[in-house]
Coordinates of N, CA and C in Angstrom, one line a residue:
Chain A
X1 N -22.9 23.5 3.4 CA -22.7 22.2 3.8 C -22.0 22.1 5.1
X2 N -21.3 20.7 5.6 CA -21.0 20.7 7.2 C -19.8 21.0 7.0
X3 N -19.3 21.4 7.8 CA -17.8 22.3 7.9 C -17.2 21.6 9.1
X4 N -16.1 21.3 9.2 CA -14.8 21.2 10.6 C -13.8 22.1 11.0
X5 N -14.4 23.1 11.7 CA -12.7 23.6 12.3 C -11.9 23.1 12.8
X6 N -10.8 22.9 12.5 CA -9.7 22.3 13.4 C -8.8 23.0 13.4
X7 N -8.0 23.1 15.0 CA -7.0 24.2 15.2 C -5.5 23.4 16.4
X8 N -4.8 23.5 16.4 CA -4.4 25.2 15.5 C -3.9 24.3 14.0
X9 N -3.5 25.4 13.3 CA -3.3 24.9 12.0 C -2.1 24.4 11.8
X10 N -1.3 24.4 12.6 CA 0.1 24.0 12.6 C 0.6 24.5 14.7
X11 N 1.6 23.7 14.8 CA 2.4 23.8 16.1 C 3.8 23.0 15.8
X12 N 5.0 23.8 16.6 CA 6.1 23.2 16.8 C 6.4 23.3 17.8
X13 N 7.1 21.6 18.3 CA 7.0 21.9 19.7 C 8.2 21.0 20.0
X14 N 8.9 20.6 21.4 CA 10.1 20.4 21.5 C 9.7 19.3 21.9
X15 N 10.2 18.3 21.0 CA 10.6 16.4 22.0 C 9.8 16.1 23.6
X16 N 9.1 15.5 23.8 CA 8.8 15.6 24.7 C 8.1 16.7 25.8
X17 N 7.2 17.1 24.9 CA 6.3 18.5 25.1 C 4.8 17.7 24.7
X18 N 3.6 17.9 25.4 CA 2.6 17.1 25.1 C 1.9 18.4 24.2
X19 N 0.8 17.4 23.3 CA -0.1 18.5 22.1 C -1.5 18.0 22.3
X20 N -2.1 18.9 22.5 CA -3.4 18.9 22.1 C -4.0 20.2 20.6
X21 N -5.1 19.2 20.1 CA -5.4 20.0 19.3 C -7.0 19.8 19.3
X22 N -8.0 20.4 18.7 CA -9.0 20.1 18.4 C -9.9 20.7 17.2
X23 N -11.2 20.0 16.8 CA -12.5 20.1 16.0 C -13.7 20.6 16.6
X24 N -14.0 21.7 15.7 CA -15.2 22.2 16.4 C -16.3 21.9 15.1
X25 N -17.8 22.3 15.5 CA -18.2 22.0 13.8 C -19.7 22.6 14.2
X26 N -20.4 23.4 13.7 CA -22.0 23.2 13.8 C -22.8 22.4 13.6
X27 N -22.4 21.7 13.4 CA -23.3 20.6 12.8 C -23.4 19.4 14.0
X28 N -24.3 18.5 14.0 CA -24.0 17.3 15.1 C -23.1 16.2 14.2
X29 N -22.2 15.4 14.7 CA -21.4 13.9 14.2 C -22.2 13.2 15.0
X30 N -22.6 12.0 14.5 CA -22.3 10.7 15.0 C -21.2 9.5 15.2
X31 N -20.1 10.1 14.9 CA -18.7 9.3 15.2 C -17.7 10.5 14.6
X32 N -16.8 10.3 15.8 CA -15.5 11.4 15.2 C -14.5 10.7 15.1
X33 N -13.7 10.8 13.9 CA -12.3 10.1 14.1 C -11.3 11.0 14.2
X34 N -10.1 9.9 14.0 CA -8.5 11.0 14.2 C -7.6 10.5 13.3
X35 N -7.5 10.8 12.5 CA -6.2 10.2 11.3 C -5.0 11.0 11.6
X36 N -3.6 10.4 11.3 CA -2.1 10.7 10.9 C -2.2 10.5 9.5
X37 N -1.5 11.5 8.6 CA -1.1 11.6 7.6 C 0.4 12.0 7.2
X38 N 1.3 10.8 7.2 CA 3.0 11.1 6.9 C 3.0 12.0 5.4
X39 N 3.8 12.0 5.1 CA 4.6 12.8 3.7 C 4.4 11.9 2.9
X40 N 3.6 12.2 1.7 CA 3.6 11.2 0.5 C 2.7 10.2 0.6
X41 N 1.8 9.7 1.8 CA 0.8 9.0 2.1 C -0.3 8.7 2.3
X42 N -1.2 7.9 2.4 CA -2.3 8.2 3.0 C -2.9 8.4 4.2
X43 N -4.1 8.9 4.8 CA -4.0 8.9 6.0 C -4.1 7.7 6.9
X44 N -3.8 7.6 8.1 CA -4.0 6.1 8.6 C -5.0 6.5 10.2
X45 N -6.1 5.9 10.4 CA -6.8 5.6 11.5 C -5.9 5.6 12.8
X46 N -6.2 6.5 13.6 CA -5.6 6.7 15.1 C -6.7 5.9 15.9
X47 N -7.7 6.8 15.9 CA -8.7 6.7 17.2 C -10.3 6.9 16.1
X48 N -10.9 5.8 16.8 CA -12.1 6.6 16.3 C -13.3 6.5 18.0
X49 N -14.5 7.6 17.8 CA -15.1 7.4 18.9 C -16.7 7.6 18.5
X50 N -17.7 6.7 18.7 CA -18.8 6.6 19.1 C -19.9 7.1 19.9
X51 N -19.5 7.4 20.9 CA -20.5 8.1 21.8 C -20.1 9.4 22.6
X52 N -20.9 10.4 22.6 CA -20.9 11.6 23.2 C -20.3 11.4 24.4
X53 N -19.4 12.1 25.2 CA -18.4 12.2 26.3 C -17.7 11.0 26.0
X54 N -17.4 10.1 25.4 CA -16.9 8.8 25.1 C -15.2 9.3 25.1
X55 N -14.2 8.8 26.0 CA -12.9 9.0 26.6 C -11.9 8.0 25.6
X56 N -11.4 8.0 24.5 CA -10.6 6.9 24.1 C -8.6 6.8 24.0
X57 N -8.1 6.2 24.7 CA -6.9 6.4 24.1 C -6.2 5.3 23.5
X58 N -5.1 5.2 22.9 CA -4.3 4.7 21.9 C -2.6 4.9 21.9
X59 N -2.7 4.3 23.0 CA -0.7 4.7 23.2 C -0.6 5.9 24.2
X60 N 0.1 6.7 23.2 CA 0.2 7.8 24.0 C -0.6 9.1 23.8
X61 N -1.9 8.6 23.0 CA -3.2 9.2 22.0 C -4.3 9.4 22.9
X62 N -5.1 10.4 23.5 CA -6.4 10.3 23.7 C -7.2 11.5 23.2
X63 N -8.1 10.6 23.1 CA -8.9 11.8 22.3 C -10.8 11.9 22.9
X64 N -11.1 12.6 22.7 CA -12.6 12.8 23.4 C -13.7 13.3 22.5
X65 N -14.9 12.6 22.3 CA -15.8 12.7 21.7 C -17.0 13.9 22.6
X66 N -17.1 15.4 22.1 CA -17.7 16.2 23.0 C -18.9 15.9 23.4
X67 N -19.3 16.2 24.7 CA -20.8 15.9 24.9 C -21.6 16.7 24.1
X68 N -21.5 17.6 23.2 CA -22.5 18.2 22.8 C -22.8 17.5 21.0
X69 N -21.4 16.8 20.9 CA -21.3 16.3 20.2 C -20.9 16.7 18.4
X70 N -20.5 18.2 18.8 CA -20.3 19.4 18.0 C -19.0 19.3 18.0
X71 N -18.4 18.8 18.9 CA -16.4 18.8 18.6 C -15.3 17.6 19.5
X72 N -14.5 17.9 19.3 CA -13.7 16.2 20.1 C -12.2 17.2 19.6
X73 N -11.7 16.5 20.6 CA -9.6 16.8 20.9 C -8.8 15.5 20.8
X74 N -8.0 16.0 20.6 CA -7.0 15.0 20.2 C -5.6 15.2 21.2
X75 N -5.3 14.4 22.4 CA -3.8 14.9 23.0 C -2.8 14.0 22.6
X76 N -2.0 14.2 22.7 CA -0.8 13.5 22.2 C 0.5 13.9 23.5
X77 N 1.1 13.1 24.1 CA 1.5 13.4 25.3 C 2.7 12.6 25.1
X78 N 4.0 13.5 25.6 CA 5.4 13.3 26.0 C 5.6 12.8 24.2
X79 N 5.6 13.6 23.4 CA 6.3 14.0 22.1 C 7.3 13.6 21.3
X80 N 7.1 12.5 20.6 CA 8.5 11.7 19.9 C 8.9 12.6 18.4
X81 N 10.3 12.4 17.9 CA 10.0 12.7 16.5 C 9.0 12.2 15.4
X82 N 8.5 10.6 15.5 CA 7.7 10.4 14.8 C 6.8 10.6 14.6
X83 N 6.5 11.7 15.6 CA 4.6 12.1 15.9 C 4.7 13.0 14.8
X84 N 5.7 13.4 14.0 CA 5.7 14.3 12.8 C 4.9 13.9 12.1
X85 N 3.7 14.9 11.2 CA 2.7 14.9 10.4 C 1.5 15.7 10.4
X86 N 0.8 15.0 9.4 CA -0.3 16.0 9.6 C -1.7 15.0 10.0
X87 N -2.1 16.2 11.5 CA -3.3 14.9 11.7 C -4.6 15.5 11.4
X88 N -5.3 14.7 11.2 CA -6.9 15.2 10.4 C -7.8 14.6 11.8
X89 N -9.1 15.6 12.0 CA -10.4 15.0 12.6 C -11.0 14.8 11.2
X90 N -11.9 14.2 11.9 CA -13.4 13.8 10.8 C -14.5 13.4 11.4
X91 N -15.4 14.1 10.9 CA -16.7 13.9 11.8 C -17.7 13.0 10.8
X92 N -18.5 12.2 11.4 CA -19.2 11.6 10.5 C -20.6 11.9 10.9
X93 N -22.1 12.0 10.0 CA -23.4 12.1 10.0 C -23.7 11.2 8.8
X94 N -23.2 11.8 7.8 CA -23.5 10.7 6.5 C -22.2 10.7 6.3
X95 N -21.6 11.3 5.1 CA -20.1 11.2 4.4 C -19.6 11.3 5.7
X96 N -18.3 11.0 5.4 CA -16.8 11.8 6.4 C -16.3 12.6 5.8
X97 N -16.6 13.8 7.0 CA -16.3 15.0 6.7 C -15.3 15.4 7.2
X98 N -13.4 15.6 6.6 CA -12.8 16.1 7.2 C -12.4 17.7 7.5
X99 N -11.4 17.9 8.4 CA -11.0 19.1 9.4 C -9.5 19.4 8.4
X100 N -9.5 20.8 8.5 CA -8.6 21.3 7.7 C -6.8 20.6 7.8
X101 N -6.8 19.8 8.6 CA -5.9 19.2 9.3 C -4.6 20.4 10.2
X102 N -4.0 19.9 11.4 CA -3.1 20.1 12.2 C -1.4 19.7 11.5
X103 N -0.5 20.7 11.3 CA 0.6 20.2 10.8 C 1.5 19.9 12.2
X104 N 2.0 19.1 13.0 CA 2.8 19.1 13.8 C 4.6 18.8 13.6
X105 N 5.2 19.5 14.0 CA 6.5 19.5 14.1 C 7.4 19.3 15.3
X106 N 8.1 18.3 15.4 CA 8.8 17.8 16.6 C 10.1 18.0 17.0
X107 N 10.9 19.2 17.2 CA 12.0 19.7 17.3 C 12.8 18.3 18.3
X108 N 13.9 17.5 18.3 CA 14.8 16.6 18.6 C 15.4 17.7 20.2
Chain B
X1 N 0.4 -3.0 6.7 CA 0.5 -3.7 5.7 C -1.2 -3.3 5.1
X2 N -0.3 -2.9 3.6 CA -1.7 -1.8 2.9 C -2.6 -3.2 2.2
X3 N -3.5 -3.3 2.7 CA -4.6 -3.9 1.8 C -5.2 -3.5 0.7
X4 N -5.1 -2.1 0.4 CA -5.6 -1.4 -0.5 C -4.7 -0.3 -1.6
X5 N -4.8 -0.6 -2.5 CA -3.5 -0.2 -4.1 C -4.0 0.9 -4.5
X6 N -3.3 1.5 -4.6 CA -3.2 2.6 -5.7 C -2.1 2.9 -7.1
X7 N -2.3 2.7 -8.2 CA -1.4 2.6 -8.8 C -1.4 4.0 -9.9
X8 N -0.7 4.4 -11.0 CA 0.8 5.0 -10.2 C 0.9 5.5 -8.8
X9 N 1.6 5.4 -7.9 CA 2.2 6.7 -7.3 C 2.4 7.9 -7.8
X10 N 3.0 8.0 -8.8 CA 3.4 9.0 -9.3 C 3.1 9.0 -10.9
X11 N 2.7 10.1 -11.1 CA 2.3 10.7 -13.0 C 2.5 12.1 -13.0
X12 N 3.6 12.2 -14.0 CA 3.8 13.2 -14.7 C 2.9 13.1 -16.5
X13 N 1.9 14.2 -16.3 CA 1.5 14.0 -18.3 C 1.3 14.8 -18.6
X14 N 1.2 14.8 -20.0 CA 1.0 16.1 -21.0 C -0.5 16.7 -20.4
X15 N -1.0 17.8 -20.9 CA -2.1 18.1 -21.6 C -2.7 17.4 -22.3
X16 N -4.2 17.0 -22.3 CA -4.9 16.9 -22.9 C -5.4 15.0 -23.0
X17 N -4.1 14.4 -22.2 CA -3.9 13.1 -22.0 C -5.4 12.6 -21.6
X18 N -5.7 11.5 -21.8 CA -6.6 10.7 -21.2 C -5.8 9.5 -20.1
X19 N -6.1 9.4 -18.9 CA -5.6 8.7 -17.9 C -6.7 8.1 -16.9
X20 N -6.1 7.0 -16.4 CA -6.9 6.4 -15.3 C -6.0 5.8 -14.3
X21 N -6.3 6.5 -13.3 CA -6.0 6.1 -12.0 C -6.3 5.2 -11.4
X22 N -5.7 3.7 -11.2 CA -6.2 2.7 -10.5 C -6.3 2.7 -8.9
X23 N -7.3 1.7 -8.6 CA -7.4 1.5 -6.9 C -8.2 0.1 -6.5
X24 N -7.4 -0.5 -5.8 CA -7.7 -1.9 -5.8 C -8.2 -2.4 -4.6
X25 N -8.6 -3.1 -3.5 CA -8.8 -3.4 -2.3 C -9.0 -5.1 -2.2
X26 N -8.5 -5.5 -1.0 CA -8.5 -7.0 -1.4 C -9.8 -7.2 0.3
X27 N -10.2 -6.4 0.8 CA -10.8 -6.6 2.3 C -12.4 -6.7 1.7
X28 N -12.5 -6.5 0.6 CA -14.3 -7.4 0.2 C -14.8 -6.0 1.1
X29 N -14.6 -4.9 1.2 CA -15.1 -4.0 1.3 C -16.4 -3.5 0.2
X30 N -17.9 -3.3 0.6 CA -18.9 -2.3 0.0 C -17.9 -0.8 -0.2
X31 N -17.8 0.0 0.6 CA -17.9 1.4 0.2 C -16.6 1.5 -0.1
X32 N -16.1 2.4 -1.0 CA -15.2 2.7 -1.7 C -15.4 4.2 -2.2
X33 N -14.3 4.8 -2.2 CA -13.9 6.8 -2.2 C -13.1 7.0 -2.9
X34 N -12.7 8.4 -3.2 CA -12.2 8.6 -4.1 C -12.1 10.1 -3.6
X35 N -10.6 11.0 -2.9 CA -10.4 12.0 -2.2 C -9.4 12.8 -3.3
X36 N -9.7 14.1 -3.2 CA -8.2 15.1 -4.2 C -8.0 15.8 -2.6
X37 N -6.9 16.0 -2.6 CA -6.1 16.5 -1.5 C -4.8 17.4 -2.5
X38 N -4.5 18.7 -2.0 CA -3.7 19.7 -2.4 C -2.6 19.7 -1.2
X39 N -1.1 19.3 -1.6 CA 0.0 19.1 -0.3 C -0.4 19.8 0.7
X40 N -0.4 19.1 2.0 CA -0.9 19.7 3.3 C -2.5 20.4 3.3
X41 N -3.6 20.3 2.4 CA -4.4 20.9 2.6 C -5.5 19.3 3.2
X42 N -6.9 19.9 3.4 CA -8.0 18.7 3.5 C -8.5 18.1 2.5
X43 N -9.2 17.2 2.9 CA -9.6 16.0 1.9 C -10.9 16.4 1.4
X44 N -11.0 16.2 0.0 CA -12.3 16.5 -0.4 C -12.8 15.7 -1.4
X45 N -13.9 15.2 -0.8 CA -14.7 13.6 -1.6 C -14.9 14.2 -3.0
X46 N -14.9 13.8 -4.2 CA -14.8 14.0 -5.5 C -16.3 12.7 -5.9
X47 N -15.8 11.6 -5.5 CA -16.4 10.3 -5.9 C -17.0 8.9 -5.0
X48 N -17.9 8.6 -4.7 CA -17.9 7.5 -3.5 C -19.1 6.3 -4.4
X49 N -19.3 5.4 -3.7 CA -19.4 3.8 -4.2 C -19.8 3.5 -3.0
X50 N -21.0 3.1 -2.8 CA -22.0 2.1 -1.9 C -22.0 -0.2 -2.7
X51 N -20.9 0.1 -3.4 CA -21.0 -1.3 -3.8 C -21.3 -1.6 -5.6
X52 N -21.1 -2.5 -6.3 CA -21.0 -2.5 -7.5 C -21.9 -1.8 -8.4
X53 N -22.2 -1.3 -9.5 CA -22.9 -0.8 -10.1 C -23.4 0.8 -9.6
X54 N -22.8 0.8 -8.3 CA -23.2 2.5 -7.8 C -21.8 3.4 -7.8
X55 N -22.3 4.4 -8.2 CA -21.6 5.6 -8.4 C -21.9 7.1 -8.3
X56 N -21.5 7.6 -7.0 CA -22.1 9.2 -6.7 C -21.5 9.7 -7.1
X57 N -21.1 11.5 -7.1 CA -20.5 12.5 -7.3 C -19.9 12.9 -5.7
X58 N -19.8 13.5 -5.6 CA -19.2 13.9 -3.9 C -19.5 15.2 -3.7
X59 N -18.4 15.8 -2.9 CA -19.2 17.1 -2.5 C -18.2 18.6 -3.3
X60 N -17.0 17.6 -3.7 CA -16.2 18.6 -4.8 C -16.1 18.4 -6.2
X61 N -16.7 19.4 -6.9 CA -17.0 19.3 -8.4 C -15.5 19.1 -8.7
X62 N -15.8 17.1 -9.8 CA -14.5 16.8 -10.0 C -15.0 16.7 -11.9
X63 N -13.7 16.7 -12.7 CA -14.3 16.4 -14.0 C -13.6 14.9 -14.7
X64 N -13.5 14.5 -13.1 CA -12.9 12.9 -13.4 C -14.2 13.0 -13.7
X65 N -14.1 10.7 -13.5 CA -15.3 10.1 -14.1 C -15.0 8.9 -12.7
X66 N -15.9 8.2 -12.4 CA -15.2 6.9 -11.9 C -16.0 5.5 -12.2
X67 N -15.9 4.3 -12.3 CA -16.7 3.4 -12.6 C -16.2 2.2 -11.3
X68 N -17.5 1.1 -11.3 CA -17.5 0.3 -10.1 C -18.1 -1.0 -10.8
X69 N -17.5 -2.0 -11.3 CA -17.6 -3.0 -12.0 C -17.8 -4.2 -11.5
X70 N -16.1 -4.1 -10.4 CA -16.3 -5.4 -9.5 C -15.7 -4.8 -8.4
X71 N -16.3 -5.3 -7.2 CA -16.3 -4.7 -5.6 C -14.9 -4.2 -5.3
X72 N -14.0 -4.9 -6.3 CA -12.7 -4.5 -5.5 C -12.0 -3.7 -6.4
X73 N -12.5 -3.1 -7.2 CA -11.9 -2.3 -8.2 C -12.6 -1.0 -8.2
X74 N -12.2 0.2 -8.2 CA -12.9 1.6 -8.1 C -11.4 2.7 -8.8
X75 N -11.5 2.4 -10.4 CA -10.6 3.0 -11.0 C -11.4 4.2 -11.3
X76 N -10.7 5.7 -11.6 CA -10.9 6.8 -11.5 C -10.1 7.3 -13.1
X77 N -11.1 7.5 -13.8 CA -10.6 8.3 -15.5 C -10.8 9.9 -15.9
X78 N -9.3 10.7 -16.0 CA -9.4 12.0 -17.1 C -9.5 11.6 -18.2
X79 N -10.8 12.0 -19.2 CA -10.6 12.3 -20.5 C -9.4 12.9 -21.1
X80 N -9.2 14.3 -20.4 CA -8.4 14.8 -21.1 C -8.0 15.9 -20.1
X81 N -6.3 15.5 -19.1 CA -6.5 16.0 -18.5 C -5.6 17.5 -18.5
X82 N -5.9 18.6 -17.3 CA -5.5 19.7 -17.8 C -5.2 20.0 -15.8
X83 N -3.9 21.3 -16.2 CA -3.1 22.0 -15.0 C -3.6 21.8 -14.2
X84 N -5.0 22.3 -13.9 CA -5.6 22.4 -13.1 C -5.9 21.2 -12.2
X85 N -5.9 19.8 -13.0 CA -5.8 18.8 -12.4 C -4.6 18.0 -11.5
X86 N -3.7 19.0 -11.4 CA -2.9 18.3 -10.4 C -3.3 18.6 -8.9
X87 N -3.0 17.3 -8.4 CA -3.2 17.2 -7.1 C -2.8 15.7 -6.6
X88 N -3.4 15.5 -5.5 CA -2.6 14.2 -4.5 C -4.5 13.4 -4.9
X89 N -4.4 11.8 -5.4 CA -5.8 11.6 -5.7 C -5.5 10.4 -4.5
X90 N -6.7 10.4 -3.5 CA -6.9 9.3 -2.6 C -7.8 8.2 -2.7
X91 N -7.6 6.9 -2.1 CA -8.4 6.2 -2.7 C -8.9 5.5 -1.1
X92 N -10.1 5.3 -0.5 CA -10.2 5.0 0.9 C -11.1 3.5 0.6
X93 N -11.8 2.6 1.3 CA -12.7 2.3 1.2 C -13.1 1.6 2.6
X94 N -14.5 1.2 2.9 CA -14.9 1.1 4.2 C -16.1 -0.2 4.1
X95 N -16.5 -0.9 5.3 CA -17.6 -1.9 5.5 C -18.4 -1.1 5.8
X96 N -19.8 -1.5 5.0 CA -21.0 -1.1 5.7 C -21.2 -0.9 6.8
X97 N -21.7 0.1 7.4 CA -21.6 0.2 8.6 C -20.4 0.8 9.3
X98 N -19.8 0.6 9.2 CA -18.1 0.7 9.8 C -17.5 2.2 9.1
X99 N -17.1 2.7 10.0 CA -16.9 4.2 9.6 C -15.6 4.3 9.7
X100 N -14.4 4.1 10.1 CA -13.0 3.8 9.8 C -12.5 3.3 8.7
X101 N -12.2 4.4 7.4 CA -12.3 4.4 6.3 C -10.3 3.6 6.1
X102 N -10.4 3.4 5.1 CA -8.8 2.4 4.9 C -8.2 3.5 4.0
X103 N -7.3 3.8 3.7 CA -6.9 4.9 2.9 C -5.6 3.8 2.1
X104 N -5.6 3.7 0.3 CA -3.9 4.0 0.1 C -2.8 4.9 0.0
X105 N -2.2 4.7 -0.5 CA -1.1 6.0 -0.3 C -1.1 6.9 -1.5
X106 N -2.2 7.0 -2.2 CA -2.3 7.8 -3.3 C -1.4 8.2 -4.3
X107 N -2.2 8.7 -5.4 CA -1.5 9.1 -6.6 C -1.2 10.6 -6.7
X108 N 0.0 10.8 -7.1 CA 0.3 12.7 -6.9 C 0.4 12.3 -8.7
X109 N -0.3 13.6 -9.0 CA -0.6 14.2 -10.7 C 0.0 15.0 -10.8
X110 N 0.7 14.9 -11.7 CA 1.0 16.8 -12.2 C 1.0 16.7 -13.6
X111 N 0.1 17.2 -14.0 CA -0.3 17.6 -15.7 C 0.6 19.2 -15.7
X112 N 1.5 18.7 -16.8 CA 2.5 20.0 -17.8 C 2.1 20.5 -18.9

């Protein structure tokens, strides 16, 4: 079935340090999203993107839908404590298929 | 501000219990999910709902059950549940068309 890599599997990083992470996948998506997932919760919608090279950001969030349309990144730039969590891609063709998720940790 | 319920949060049960996991949504949402997630691992569809009277399986052999009666209700039942069934159970749902799924804050199981 369709699979998501997402890497890295975890990063700690210091306050104010930018993150990127990304999704790779064999498969083609027709829409990639980006979820945050706090402790104890569900996940909540960051970004979602529509078209191949399609550039979106969200605060201090951008994220890019690949032209080949096989993977998309997620940056996250100048690093607060709250950005703690774990973030998920998800690619869509039929179901939403998610990525093993990214654990991020925000050293103060 | 959650539009979409999940009730318990939290179950601790015996063996062998029969239980149902509620999930409620007030946005007149068609599709409706039903995710098991293991702390910090990915999400894996169990159950999904194209709208009343439909009910799929998903793509992880679950030995819940789920039923879809009325659009805004998509409760999730163990006969009888066992160890193996603990885990975090998600409940998402989405507009036709519309791929930005809603997630609640789910139910964490732990069968003793």
């Amino acid at each position: 079935g369709q699979q998501l890599n997402q890497s890295p599997q975890s990063m700690f990083i210091q306050e104010g340090e930018d993150v990127s992470m990304n999704c790779t996948s064999s498969s083609i998506f027709n829409t990639w999203l980006w979820y945050k997932q706090d402790p104890g919760e569900g996940p909540v919608l960051l970004i979602a993107l529509y078209k191949a090279g399609e550039l979106t950001s969200n605060g201090r969030l951008t994220a890019q839908f690949g032209i080949t349309r096989k993977d998309s990144f997620l940056n996250i730039s100048a690093s607060i404590p709250s950005d703690v969590g774990i973030y998920f891609c998800a690619g869509q063709g039929g179901k939403l298929i998610f990525g093993q998720g990214t654990e991020l940790s925000v050293k103060p | 501000e959650a539009d979409i319920y999940q009730t318990p949060r939290y179950l601790v049960i015996g063996t062998g219990k029969k239980i149902t996991l509620e999930c409620s949504q007030t946005m007149g949402h068609d599709k409706m999910y039903w995710y098991q997630q293991d702390p910090g691992m990915e999400l894996h569809l169990i159950h999904y709902s194209y709208g009343v009277n439909s009910t799929e399986k998903g793509d992880l052999s679950s030995e819940s059950t789920v039923s879809r009666i009325r659009t805004e209700h998509f409760p999730l039942t163990l006969e009888s549940a066992r160890p193996s069934h603990t885990s975090q159970y998600l409940c998402a749902s989405s507009e036709l068309g519309e791929y930005g799924y809603t997630f609640g804050s789910g139910t964490r199981l732990t069968v003793v």
